[in-house]
mmCIF file of C-alpha atoms and ligand atoms in Angstrom:
data_model
loop_
_atom_site.group_PDB
_atom_site.id
_atom_site.type_symbol
_atom_site.label_atom_id
_atom_site.label_comp_id
_atom_site.label_asym_id
_atom_site.label_seq_id
_atom_site.Cartn_x
_atom_site.Cartn_y
_atom_site.Cartn_z
ATOM 1 C CA MET Y 188 -0.313 80.976 -53.602
ATOM 2 C CA THR Y 189 -3.554 82.284 -52.476
ATOM 3 C CA THR Y 190 -4.837 81.563 -49.020
ATOM 4 C CA ALA Y 191 -7.503 79.265 -48.284
ATOM 5 C CA GLN Y 192 -9.914 81.930 -47.333
ATOM 6 C CA GLU Y 193 -9.383 83.786 -50.243
ATOM 7 C CA GLN Y 194 -9.469 80.342 -52.310
ATOM 8 C CA VAL Y 195 -13.237 79.404 -50.624
ATOM 9 C CA ASN Y 196 -14.509 83.248 -51.331
ATOM 10 C CA ARG Y 197 -13.981 82.742 -55.128
ATOM 11 C CA ILE Y 198 -15.835 79.617 -54.510
ATOM 12 C CA LEU Y 199 -18.839 81.096 -52.961
ATOM 13 C CA GLU Y 200 -18.568 83.987 -55.426
ATOM 14 C CA ALA Y 201 -19.076 81.142 -58.635
ATOM 15 C CA TYR Y 202 -21.761 79.495 -56.718
ATOM 16 C CA LYS Y 203 -23.710 82.889 -57.362
ATOM 17 C CA GLU Y 204 -23.532 82.220 -60.924
ATOM 18 C CA ARG Y 205 -25.321 79.212 -61.102
ATOM 19 C CA THR Y 206 -27.916 77.077 -60.169
ATOM 20 C CA ILE Y 207 -27.202 74.579 -57.423
ATOM 21 C CA ASN Y 208 -29.869 72.088 -56.270
ATOM 22 C CA ARG Y 209 -27.319 68.838 -55.222
ATOM 23 C CA VAL Y 210 -24.415 68.528 -53.934
ATOM 24 C CA PHE Y 211 -22.180 65.147 -54.188
ATOM 25 C CA LEU Y 212 -19.141 64.661 -51.785
ATOM 26 C CA VAL Y 213 -16.891 62.409 -53.180
ATOM 27 C CA ALA Y 214 -13.697 61.192 -51.884
ATOM 28 C CA CYS Y 215 -11.777 57.635 -50.565
ATOM 29 C CA GLY Y 216 -10.949 56.237 -47.405
ATOM 30 C CA GLY Y 217 -10.049 59.241 -44.763
ATOM 31 C CA SER Y 218 -10.928 61.827 -47.467
ATOM 32 C CA SER Y 219 -14.363 60.377 -47.863
ATOM 33 C CA ALA Y 220 -14.767 60.228 -44.154
ATOM 34 C CA LEU Y 221 -14.385 63.817 -43.456
ATOM 35 C CA MET Y 222 -17.244 64.790 -45.988
ATOM 36 C CA HIS Y 223 -19.715 63.283 -43.571
ATOM 37 C CA PRO Y 224 -20.178 66.422 -41.109
ATOM 38 C CA SER Y 225 -20.774 68.316 -44.065
ATOM 39 C CA LYS Y 226 -23.423 65.837 -45.559
ATOM 40 C CA TYR Y 227 -25.523 66.111 -42.076
ATOM 41 C CA PHE Y 228 -25.281 69.549 -41.790
ATOM 42 C CA ILE Y 229 -27.174 70.124 -45.486
ATOM 43 C CA ASP Y 230 -29.617 67.530 -44.617
ATOM 44 C CA ARG Y 231 -30.623 69.544 -41.499
ATOM 45 C CA GLU Y 232 -30.278 73.070 -42.942
ATOM 46 C CA ALA Y 233 -30.873 73.188 -46.624
ATOM 47 C CA THR Y 234 -34.395 73.460 -47.713
ATOM 48 C CA THR Y 235 -33.541 73.282 -51.678
ATOM 49 C CA ILE Y 236 -30.002 71.754 -52.103
ATOM 50 C CA THR Y 237 -29.435 67.797 -51.297
ATOM 51 C CA ALA Y 238 -26.212 66.297 -50.119
ATOM 52 C CA GLU Y 239 -24.837 62.729 -50.838
ATOM 53 C CA VAL Y 240 -21.492 61.060 -49.862
ATOM 54 C CA TYR Y 241 -20.125 58.787 -52.375
ATOM 55 C CA ASN Y 242 -16.735 56.988 -52.801
ATOM 56 C CA SER Y 243 -15.066 58.028 -55.527
ATOM 57 C CA ASN Y 244 -14.867 54.757 -57.654
ATOM 58 C CA GLU Y 245 -18.740 54.102 -57.030
ATOM 59 C CA PHE Y 246 -19.671 57.401 -58.241
ATOM 60 C CA ILE Y 247 -18.682 56.903 -61.264
ATOM 61 C CA TYR Y 248 -20.146 53.468 -61.553
ATOM 62 C CA ARG Y 249 -23.353 54.121 -59.781
ATOM 63 C CA ASN Y 250 -23.441 56.895 -62.376
ATOM 64 C CA PRO Y 251 -26.271 59.086 -60.280
ATOM 65 C CA SER Y 252 -29.151 60.473 -62.609
ATOM 66 C CA THR Y 253 -29.296 63.626 -60.944
ATOM 67 C CA LEU Y 254 -25.413 64.707 -61.698
ATOM 68 C CA GLY Y 255 -25.540 67.462 -64.327
ATOM 69 C CA SER Y 256 -24.966 71.028 -64.849
ATOM 70 C CA ASP Y 257 -26.813 72.006 -61.212
ATOM 71 C CA SER Y 258 -24.661 69.930 -59.233
ATOM 72 C CA LEU Y 259 -21.752 71.082 -57.035
ATOM 73 C CA VAL Y 260 -19.259 68.033 -56.450
ATOM 74 C CA ILE Y 261 -16.680 68.646 -53.949
ATOM 75 C CA LEU Y 262 -13.885 66.107 -53.955
ATOM 76 C CA CYS Y 263 -10.942 65.819 -51.353
ATOM 77 C CA SER Y 264 -7.762 64.005 -51.472
ATOM 78 C CA HIS Y 265 -4.744 65.097 -49.455
ATOM 79 C CA LYS Y 266 -2.054 64.795 -51.905
ATOM 80 C CA GLY Y 267 -4.302 65.050 -54.826
ATOM 81 C CA LYS Y 268 -3.236 61.652 -56.222
ATOM 82 C CA THR Y 269 -5.609 59.109 -55.715
ATOM 83 C CA PRO Y 270 -6.487 57.995 -59.116
ATOM 84 C CA GLU Y 271 -10.367 57.209 -58.180
ATOM 85 C CA THR Y 272 -10.712 60.658 -57.013
ATOM 86 C CA THR Y 273 -9.006 62.310 -60.110
ATOM 87 C CA GLU Y 274 -10.883 59.959 -62.496
ATOM 88 C CA ALA Y 275 -14.473 61.187 -60.579
ATOM 89 C CA ALA Y 276 -13.295 65.045 -61.039
ATOM 90 C CA LYS Y 277 -12.755 64.704 -64.538
ATOM 91 C CA PHE Y 278 -16.516 62.236 -64.815
ATOM 92 C CA ALA Y 279 -18.069 65.042 -62.684
ATOM 93 C CA LYS Y 280 -16.984 67.704 -65.234
ATOM 94 C CA GLY Y 281 -17.827 65.773 -68.049
ATOM 95 C CA LYS Y 282 -21.293 65.925 -66.748
ATOM 96 C CA GLY Y 283 -21.499 69.973 -66.747
ATOM 97 C CA ALA Y 284 -21.003 69.778 -62.876
ATOM 98 C CA LEU Y 285 -18.815 72.477 -60.628
ATOM 99 C CA THR Y 286 -15.950 70.439 -59.478
ATOM 100 C CA VAL Y 287 -14.249 71.722 -56.179
ATOM 101 C CA SER Y 288 -11.298 70.067 -55.176
ATOM 102 C CA LEU Y 289 -9.459 69.988 -51.420
ATOM 103 C CA MET Y 290 -5.798 68.959 -51.249
ATOM 104 C CA TYR Y 291 -2.927 70.010 -49.161
ATOM 105 C CA VAL Y 292 -0.157 70.122 -52.043
ATOM 106 C CA GLU Y 293 -0.606 73.157 -54.411
ATOM 107 C CA THR Y 294 -0.255 71.002 -57.785
ATOM 108 C CA ALA Y 295 -2.209 67.533 -58.512
ATOM 109 C CA PRO Y 296 -3.528 65.588 -61.042
ATOM 110 C CA LEU Y 297 -7.001 65.950 -58.958
ATOM 111 C CA ALA Y 298 -6.230 69.966 -59.472
ATOM 112 C CA ASP Y 299 -5.695 69.599 -63.022
ATOM 113 C CA GLU Y 300 -9.403 68.040 -63.302
ATOM 114 C CA SER Y 301 -11.138 70.439 -61.194
ATOM 115 C CA ASP Y 302 -12.757 74.027 -61.521
ATOM 116 C CA PHE Y 303 -11.517 74.927 -58.483
ATOM 117 C CA ILE Y 304 -9.219 73.970 -55.997
ATOM 118 C CA VAL Y 305 -8.828 74.665 -51.903
ATOM 119 C CA ASN Y 306 -5.568 74.138 -50.287
ATOM 120 C CA TYR Y 307 -6.076 73.097 -47.036
ATOM 121 C CA SER Y 308 -3.788 73.348 -43.911
ATOM 122 C CA TRP Y 309 -2.600 69.906 -42.891
ATOM 123 C CA ALA Y 310 -0.518 68.256 -39.734
ATOM 124 C CA PRO Y 311 0.489 65.060 -39.044
ATOM 125 C CA PRO Y 312 -1.690 62.687 -36.514
ATOM 126 C CA GLY Y 313 -2.212 64.470 -32.869
ATOM 127 C CA GLN Y 314 0.005 67.490 -33.843
ATOM 128 C CA LEU Y 315 -1.817 70.639 -33.764
ATOM 129 C CA ASP Y 316 -2.646 72.226 -36.792
ATOM 130 C CA ALA Y 317 -1.225 76.174 -36.957
ATOM 131 C CA HIS Y 318 -4.121 76.798 -39.170
ATOM 132 C CA PRO Y 319 -7.116 74.473 -37.772
ATOM 133 C CA GLU Y 320 -9.436 77.211 -38.844
ATOM 134 C CA ILE Y 321 -8.826 76.222 -42.546
ATOM 135 C CA ALA Y 322 -7.773 72.218 -42.266
ATOM 136 C CA ASN Y 323 -9.562 69.715 -44.388
ATOM 137 C CA TYR Y 324 -13.080 69.681 -41.840
ATOM 138 C CA ALA Y 325 -13.298 73.346 -41.661
ATOM 139 C CA ILE Y 326 -12.734 73.896 -45.618
ATOM 140 C CA LEU Y 327 -15.301 71.762 -46.187
ATOM 141 C CA TYR Y 328 -18.041 73.501 -43.463
ATOM 142 C CA ARG Y 329 -16.995 76.824 -44.974
ATOM 143 C CA LEU Y 330 -17.609 75.690 -48.732
ATOM 144 C CA THR Y 331 -21.217 73.769 -47.685
ATOM 145 C CA MET Y 332 -22.096 76.499 -45.027
ATOM 146 C CA GLY Y 333 -21.029 79.122 -47.465
ATOM 147 C CA LEU Y 334 -23.351 77.652 -50.018
ATOM 148 C CA LEU Y 335 -26.174 77.521 -48.015
ATOM 149 C CA ALA Y 336 -25.772 81.164 -46.885
ATOM 150 C CA VAL Y 337 -25.207 81.932 -50.780
ATOM 151 C CA LYS Y 338 -28.585 80.216 -52.265
ATOM 152 C CA GLU Y 339 -30.442 80.309 -49.393
ATOM 153 C CA GLY Y 340 -29.801 83.040 -46.739
ATOM 154 C CA ASN Y 341 -28.344 80.594 -44.066
ATOM 155 C CA LYS Y 342 -27.286 82.273 -40.858
ATOM 156 C CA LYS Y 343 -24.764 79.842 -39.935
ATOM 157 C CA TYR Y 344 -21.940 80.762 -42.026
ATOM 158 C CA GLU Y 345 -20.805 84.075 -39.954
ATOM 159 C CA LYS Y 346 -21.408 81.764 -37.247
ATOM 160 C CA LEU Y 347 -19.095 79.262 -38.335
ATOM 161 C CA VAL Y 348 -16.359 81.887 -39.347
ATOM 162 C CA GLN Y 349 -16.440 83.433 -35.998
ATOM 163 C CA SER Y 350 -16.313 80.409 -34.102
ATOM 164 C CA LEU Y 351 -13.314 78.749 -35.997
ATOM 165 C CA ASP Y 352 -11.366 81.794 -34.488
ATOM 166 C CA SER Y 353 -11.264 80.153 -31.302
ATOM 167 C CA LEU Y 354 -10.915 76.153 -32.789
ATOM 168 C CA SER Y 355 -6.909 76.249 -32.304
ATOM 169 C CA THR Y 356 -7.522 77.713 -28.506
ATOM 170 C CA VAL Y 357 -10.209 74.705 -28.150
ATOM 171 C CA LEU Y 358 -7.785 71.917 -29.621
ATOM 172 C CA ASN Y 359 -5.015 73.046 -27.833
ATOM 173 C CA LYS Y 360 -6.602 72.712 -24.143
ATOM 174 C CA ALA Y 361 -8.201 69.074 -25.199
ATOM 175 C CA LYS Y 362 -4.672 67.980 -26.246
ATOM 176 C CA GLU Y 363 -3.631 69.134 -22.797
ATOM 177 C CA GLN Y 364 -6.632 67.463 -20.893
ATOM 178 C CA SER Y 365 -6.447 64.317 -23.214
ATOM 179 C CA LEU Y 366 -2.705 63.214 -23.434
ATOM 180 C CA GLU Y 367 -2.464 61.437 -20.179
ATOM 181 C CA ASN Y 368 -5.744 59.600 -20.359
ATOM 182 C CA ALA Y 369 -4.489 58.663 -23.980
ATOM 183 C CA LYS Y 370 -1.268 57.065 -22.852
ATOM 184 C CA ALA Y 371 -3.051 55.067 -19.924
ATOM 185 C CA TYR Y 372 -5.655 53.806 -22.666
ATOM 186 C CA ALA Y 373 -2.670 52.713 -25.380
ATOM 187 C CA GLN Y 374 -1.091 51.090 -22.236
ATOM 188 C CA ALA Y 375 -4.278 48.798 -21.769
ATOM 189 C CA ALA Y 376 -5.117 48.366 -25.402
ATOM 190 C CA LYS Y 377 -1.979 47.935 -27.128
ATOM 191 C CA ASP Y 378 -2.196 43.988 -27.104
ATOM 192 C CA GLU Y 379 -5.930 44.174 -27.979
ATOM 193 C CA PRO Y 380 -6.484 42.577 -31.384
ATOM 194 C CA VAL Y 381 -9.803 44.230 -32.416
ATOM 195 C CA ILE Y 382 -11.456 47.325 -31.612
ATOM 196 C CA TYR Y 383 -14.902 48.792 -32.313
ATOM 197 C CA THR Y 384 -15.777 52.410 -32.566
ATOM 198 C CA MET Y 385 -19.178 53.674 -32.452
ATOM 199 C CA ALA Y 386 -21.079 56.983 -33.255
ATOM 200 C CA SER Y 387 -24.319 58.548 -34.892
ATOM 201 C CA GLY Y 388 -24.920 61.551 -36.688
ATOM 202 C CA VAL Y 389 -22.537 64.140 -36.891
ATOM 203 C CA ASN Y 390 -19.960 62.035 -35.792
ATOM 204 C CA TYR Y 391 -19.920 59.034 -37.633
ATOM 205 C CA GLY Y 392 -17.661 59.662 -40.157
ATOM 206 C CA ILE Y 393 -15.260 60.174 -37.768
ATOM 207 C CA ALA Y 394 -15.655 56.546 -35.841
ATOM 208 C CA TYR Y 395 -15.579 55.366 -39.423
ATOM 209 C CA SER Y 396 -12.204 57.272 -40.096
ATOM 210 C CA PHE Y 397 -10.588 55.997 -36.583
ATOM 211 C CA ALA Y 398 -11.411 52.426 -37.919
ATOM 212 C CA ILE Y 399 -10.443 52.237 -41.035
ATOM 213 C CA CYS Y 400 -7.770 54.786 -41.119
ATOM 214 C CA ILE Y 401 -6.183 54.152 -37.846
ATOM 215 C CA LEU Y 402 -7.187 51.092 -36.382
ATOM 216 C CA MET Y 403 -6.926 48.875 -39.651
ATOM 217 C CA GLU Y 404 -4.675 51.071 -41.978
ATOM 218 C CA MET Y 405 -1.909 52.128 -39.817
ATOM 219 C CA GLN Y 406 -2.043 49.753 -36.525
ATOM 220 C CA TRP Y 407 -3.081 46.432 -38.433
ATOM 221 C CA LYS Y 408 -5.787 45.809 -35.715
ATOM 222 C CA HIS Y 409 -9.406 44.611 -36.926
ATOM 223 C CA SER Y 410 -11.713 47.118 -36.443
ATOM 224 C CA HIS Y 411 -15.718 48.215 -37.718
ATOM 225 C CA ALA Y 412 -17.315 51.741 -37.483
ATOM 226 C CA ILE Y 413 -20.883 50.818 -35.967
ATOM 227 C CA HIS Y 414 -23.224 53.409 -35.880
ATOM 228 C CA ALA Y 415 -25.047 53.925 -32.635
ATOM 229 C CA GLY Y 416 -28.557 53.148 -33.743
ATOM 230 C CA GLU Y 417 -27.569 50.176 -35.817
ATOM 231 C CA PHE Y 418 -25.604 48.630 -32.875
ATOM 232 C CA PHE Y 419 -28.994 47.164 -31.616
ATOM 233 C CA HIS Y 420 -29.512 45.089 -34.586
ATOM 234 C CA GLY Y 421 -26.796 42.765 -35.056
ATOM 235 C CA PRO Y 422 -23.658 44.198 -33.519
ATOM 236 C CA PHE Y 423 -24.694 44.040 -29.780
ATOM 237 C CA GLU Y 424 -24.304 40.566 -30.152
ATOM 238 C CA VAL Y 425 -20.396 40.252 -29.977
ATOM 239 C CA LEU Y 426 -20.069 42.746 -26.592
ATOM 240 C CA ASP Y 427 -18.879 41.672 -23.777
ATOM 241 C CA LYS Y 428 -16.879 41.962 -20.857
ATOM 242 C CA ASP Y 429 -13.539 41.541 -23.012
ATOM 243 C CA VAL Y 430 -14.684 42.887 -26.187
ATOM 244 C CA PRO Y 431 -13.119 46.850 -26.568
ATOM 245 C CA PHE Y 432 -15.265 49.806 -27.630
ATOM 246 C CA ILE Y 433 -14.694 53.384 -28.135
ATOM 247 C CA LEU Y 434 -17.958 55.379 -28.406
ATOM 248 C CA LEU Y 435 -17.955 59.065 -29.228
ATOM 249 C CA MET Y 436 -20.691 60.926 -27.771
ATOM 250 C CA GLY Y 437 -21.485 64.072 -29.451
ATOM 251 C CA LEU Y 438 -23.524 67.294 -28.957
ATOM 252 C CA ASP Y 439 -25.843 66.973 -32.377
ATOM 253 C CA GLU Y 440 -29.317 66.038 -32.378
ATOM 254 C CA THR Y 441 -28.583 62.324 -32.700
ATOM 255 C CA ARG Y 442 -26.995 62.513 -29.184
ATOM 256 C CA PRO Y 443 -29.752 60.128 -27.695
ATOM 257 C CA MET Y 444 -28.571 57.284 -29.815
ATOM 258 C CA GLU Y 445 -25.209 57.638 -28.637
ATOM 259 C CA GLU Y 446 -26.833 57.371 -25.164
ATOM 260 C CA ARG Y 447 -28.847 54.598 -25.670
ATOM 261 C CA ALA Y 448 -25.754 52.788 -26.804
ATOM 262 C CA LEU Y 449 -23.627 54.102 -24.069
ATOM 263 C CA LYS Y 450 -25.803 52.698 -21.207
ATOM 264 C CA PHE Y 451 -25.893 49.328 -23.150
ATOM 265 C CA LEU Y 452 -22.153 49.040 -23.412
ATOM 266 C CA LYS Y 453 -21.773 49.918 -19.330
ATOM 267 C CA GLU Y 454 -24.113 47.350 -18.682
ATOM 268 C CA HIS Y 455 -22.857 44.513 -20.718
ATOM 269 C CA GLY Y 456 -19.103 45.775 -21.561
ATOM 270 C CA GLU Y 457 -15.616 46.631 -19.574
ATOM 271 C CA LYS Y 458 -13.222 47.638 -22.025
ATOM 272 C CA LEU Y 459 -14.705 50.853 -22.902
ATOM 273 C CA LEU Y 460 -13.688 54.335 -24.112
ATOM 274 C CA ILE Y 461 -16.124 56.836 -24.021
ATOM 275 C CA LEU Y 462 -14.983 60.417 -25.664
ATOM 276 C CA ASP Y 463 -17.445 62.700 -24.887
ATOM 277 C CA ALA Y 464 -17.622 66.709 -26.515
ATOM 278 C CA LYS Y 465 -19.391 67.649 -23.401
ATOM 279 C CA ASP Y 466 -16.473 66.917 -21.131
ATOM 280 C CA TYR Y 467 -14.239 69.524 -23.019
ATOM 281 C CA ASP Y 468 -13.930 73.276 -23.170
ATOM 282 C CA MET Y 469 -15.460 74.642 -26.375
ATOM 283 C CA SER Y 470 -15.453 78.150 -25.355
ATOM 284 C CA GLY Y 471 -15.513 80.701 -28.098
ATOM 285 C CA ILE Y 472 -17.617 78.215 -30.372
ATOM 286 C CA ASP Y 473 -21.391 79.834 -30.965
ATOM 287 C CA GLU Y 474 -23.504 77.731 -29.108
ATOM 288 C CA GLU Y 475 -25.680 76.605 -32.178
ATOM 289 C CA MET Y 476 -22.100 75.443 -33.815
ATOM 290 C CA LYS Y 477 -21.209 73.302 -30.948
ATOM 291 C CA GLY Y 478 -22.814 69.897 -32.257
ATOM 292 C CA TYR Y 479 -21.242 70.575 -36.034
ATOM 293 C CA LEU Y 480 -17.672 71.697 -34.854
ATOM 294 C CA ALA Y 481 -17.667 68.519 -32.308
ATOM 295 C CA PRO Y 482 -16.800 65.983 -35.261
ATOM 296 C CA LEU Y 483 -13.286 68.166 -35.293
ATOM 297 C CA LEU Y 484 -12.953 68.350 -31.548
ATOM 298 C CA LEU Y 485 -13.326 64.627 -31.221
ATOM 299 C CA ASN Y 486 -11.370 63.653 -34.291
ATOM 300 C CA PHE Y 487 -8.403 65.520 -32.852
ATOM 301 C CA VAL Y 488 -8.750 64.156 -29.426
ATOM 302 C CA LEU Y 489 -8.515 60.705 -31.099
ATOM 303 C CA ARG Y 490 -5.514 61.416 -33.346
ATOM 304 C CA VAL Y 491 -3.744 62.108 -29.956
ATOM 305 C CA TYR Y 492 -4.944 58.697 -28.763
ATOM 306 C CA ALA Y 493 -3.800 56.974 -31.968
ATOM 307 C CA VAL Y 494 -0.181 58.606 -31.912
ATOM 308 C CA GLU Y 495 -0.157 57.115 -28.009
ATOM 309 C CA LEU Y 496 -1.114 53.502 -29.199
ATOM 310 C CA ALA Y 497 1.284 53.549 -31.956
ATOM 311 C CA ALA Y 498 3.972 54.418 -29.074
ATOM 312 C CA ALA Y 499 2.656 51.821 -27.297
ATOM 313 C CA THR Y 500 2.243 48.846 -29.733
ATOM 314 C CA GLY Y 501 5.704 49.866 -31.278
ATOM 315 C CA HIS Y 502 4.175 50.151 -34.557
ATOM 316 C CA PRO Y 503 4.360 53.491 -36.433
ATOM 317 C CA LEU Y 504 1.255 55.382 -37.764
ATOM 318 C CA GLU Y 505 3.233 55.483 -41.355
ATOM 319 C CA THR Y 506 4.009 51.751 -41.606
ATOM 320 C CA ARG Y 507 2.126 50.074 -44.947
ATOM 321 C CA ARG Y 508 2.464 46.566 -46.359
ATOM 322 C CA TYR Y 509 0.295 47.046 -49.645
ATOM 323 C CA MET Y 510 -0.959 51.446 -49.998
ATOM 324 C CA PHE Y 511 1.395 52.481 -52.227
ATOM 325 C CA LYS Y 512 3.665 49.820 -51.988
ATOM 326 C CA VAL Y 513 2.191 47.081 -54.258
ATOM 327 C CA PRO Y 514 -0.621 47.379 -57.289
ATOM 328 C CA TYR Y 515 -4.348 47.403 -56.636
HETATM 329 O O1 F6P C 807 -7.291 60.549 -51.591
HETATM 330 P P1 F6P C 807 -6.266 60.697 -50.324
HETATM 331 O O2 F6P C 807 -6.690 61.381 -49.557
HETATM 332 O O3 F6P C 807 -4.933 61.334 -50.736
HETATM 333 O O4 F6P C 807 -6.266 59.161 -49.904
HETATM 334 C C1 F6P C 807 -5.345 58.554 -49.679
HETATM 335 C C2 F6P C 807 -4.959 57.463 -48.726
HETATM 336 O O5 F6P C 807 -4.947 58.637 -47.566
HETATM 337 C C3 F6P C 807 -6.311 57.792 -46.702
HETATM 338 O O6 F6P C 807 -7.278 58.741 -46.619
HETATM 339 C C4 F6P C 807 -5.625 57.780 -45.083
HETATM 340 O O7 F6P C 807 -4.149 57.244 -45.618
HETATM 341 C C5 F6P C 807 -6.595 56.427 -47.047
HETATM 342 O O8 F6P C 807 -7.723 55.540 -46.304
HETATM 343 C C6 F6P C 807 -6.612 56.599 -48.547
HETATM 344 O O9 F6P C 807 -6.346 55.546 -49.491
#
């Protein structure tokens, strides 16, 4: 097997051979959540290229009229077996798009329907990946920052590659710093029937994945990922001293929205978990990359909390009643 970096390099070469003016980021569930930071990056930095995040099934039903030979479609599925995502790759290829699929296995139905694949590194929740610099979030940034480097001369790709060398150290320190707090939080929150998550900008996808994958899928707790700007347009009405909220504070341009939500949460709520990227040591990460890489840090820290929550609830993260068990 070639290394993920070699696979990425080949894809960056392939970008040079074609016109690309639109990126579709297509996946389901947790794999969809991890596409959001890359859309944020393209929205902020690209001058000629746009990006959209689609659920795989909706991508086919909605059938965007701009999907065609000038499109890059990036798909992701952990084991490359989610049927909607394989169908979406086939659909995109049929429209003439360049299809690139991420998965952590070497062979899978999704690979068969894609022009290129990247095999990313993967570790179970809360465990430090031996190679976080080539885990899924990092690969997505390599592919999207690499795209803007190739097509628009954007300089962030080099800064990304250098910064990713320090990611392992950053995450290691974050785990040490979080473990005791995570254990205490898990004891306090284990019997809560509902926990809301909130974030904005580059971190919204992280809040979404913690709500739908960790709390709902893996802990069977009610949840909803609330956008920090949308909080004031409905959701804040449920806030009270006994309603738990998790707020992610990032380092990106939308942080003022999270700060506004924090102020209100502190005034009217009590059961709050605030995870602020500012509180972690991000030495080695380029200043210009800290905002973009904060979701990788916060996502990892949240997984440390997830492991402790599962231990406290006695509900293993692997337990499912429907997923992969009944027809759907
Ligand atoms: O397509 P993937 O990434 O293999 O996803 C399969 C499942 O894994 C999750 O991402 C997390 O368990 C779910 O949301 C999804 O249904």
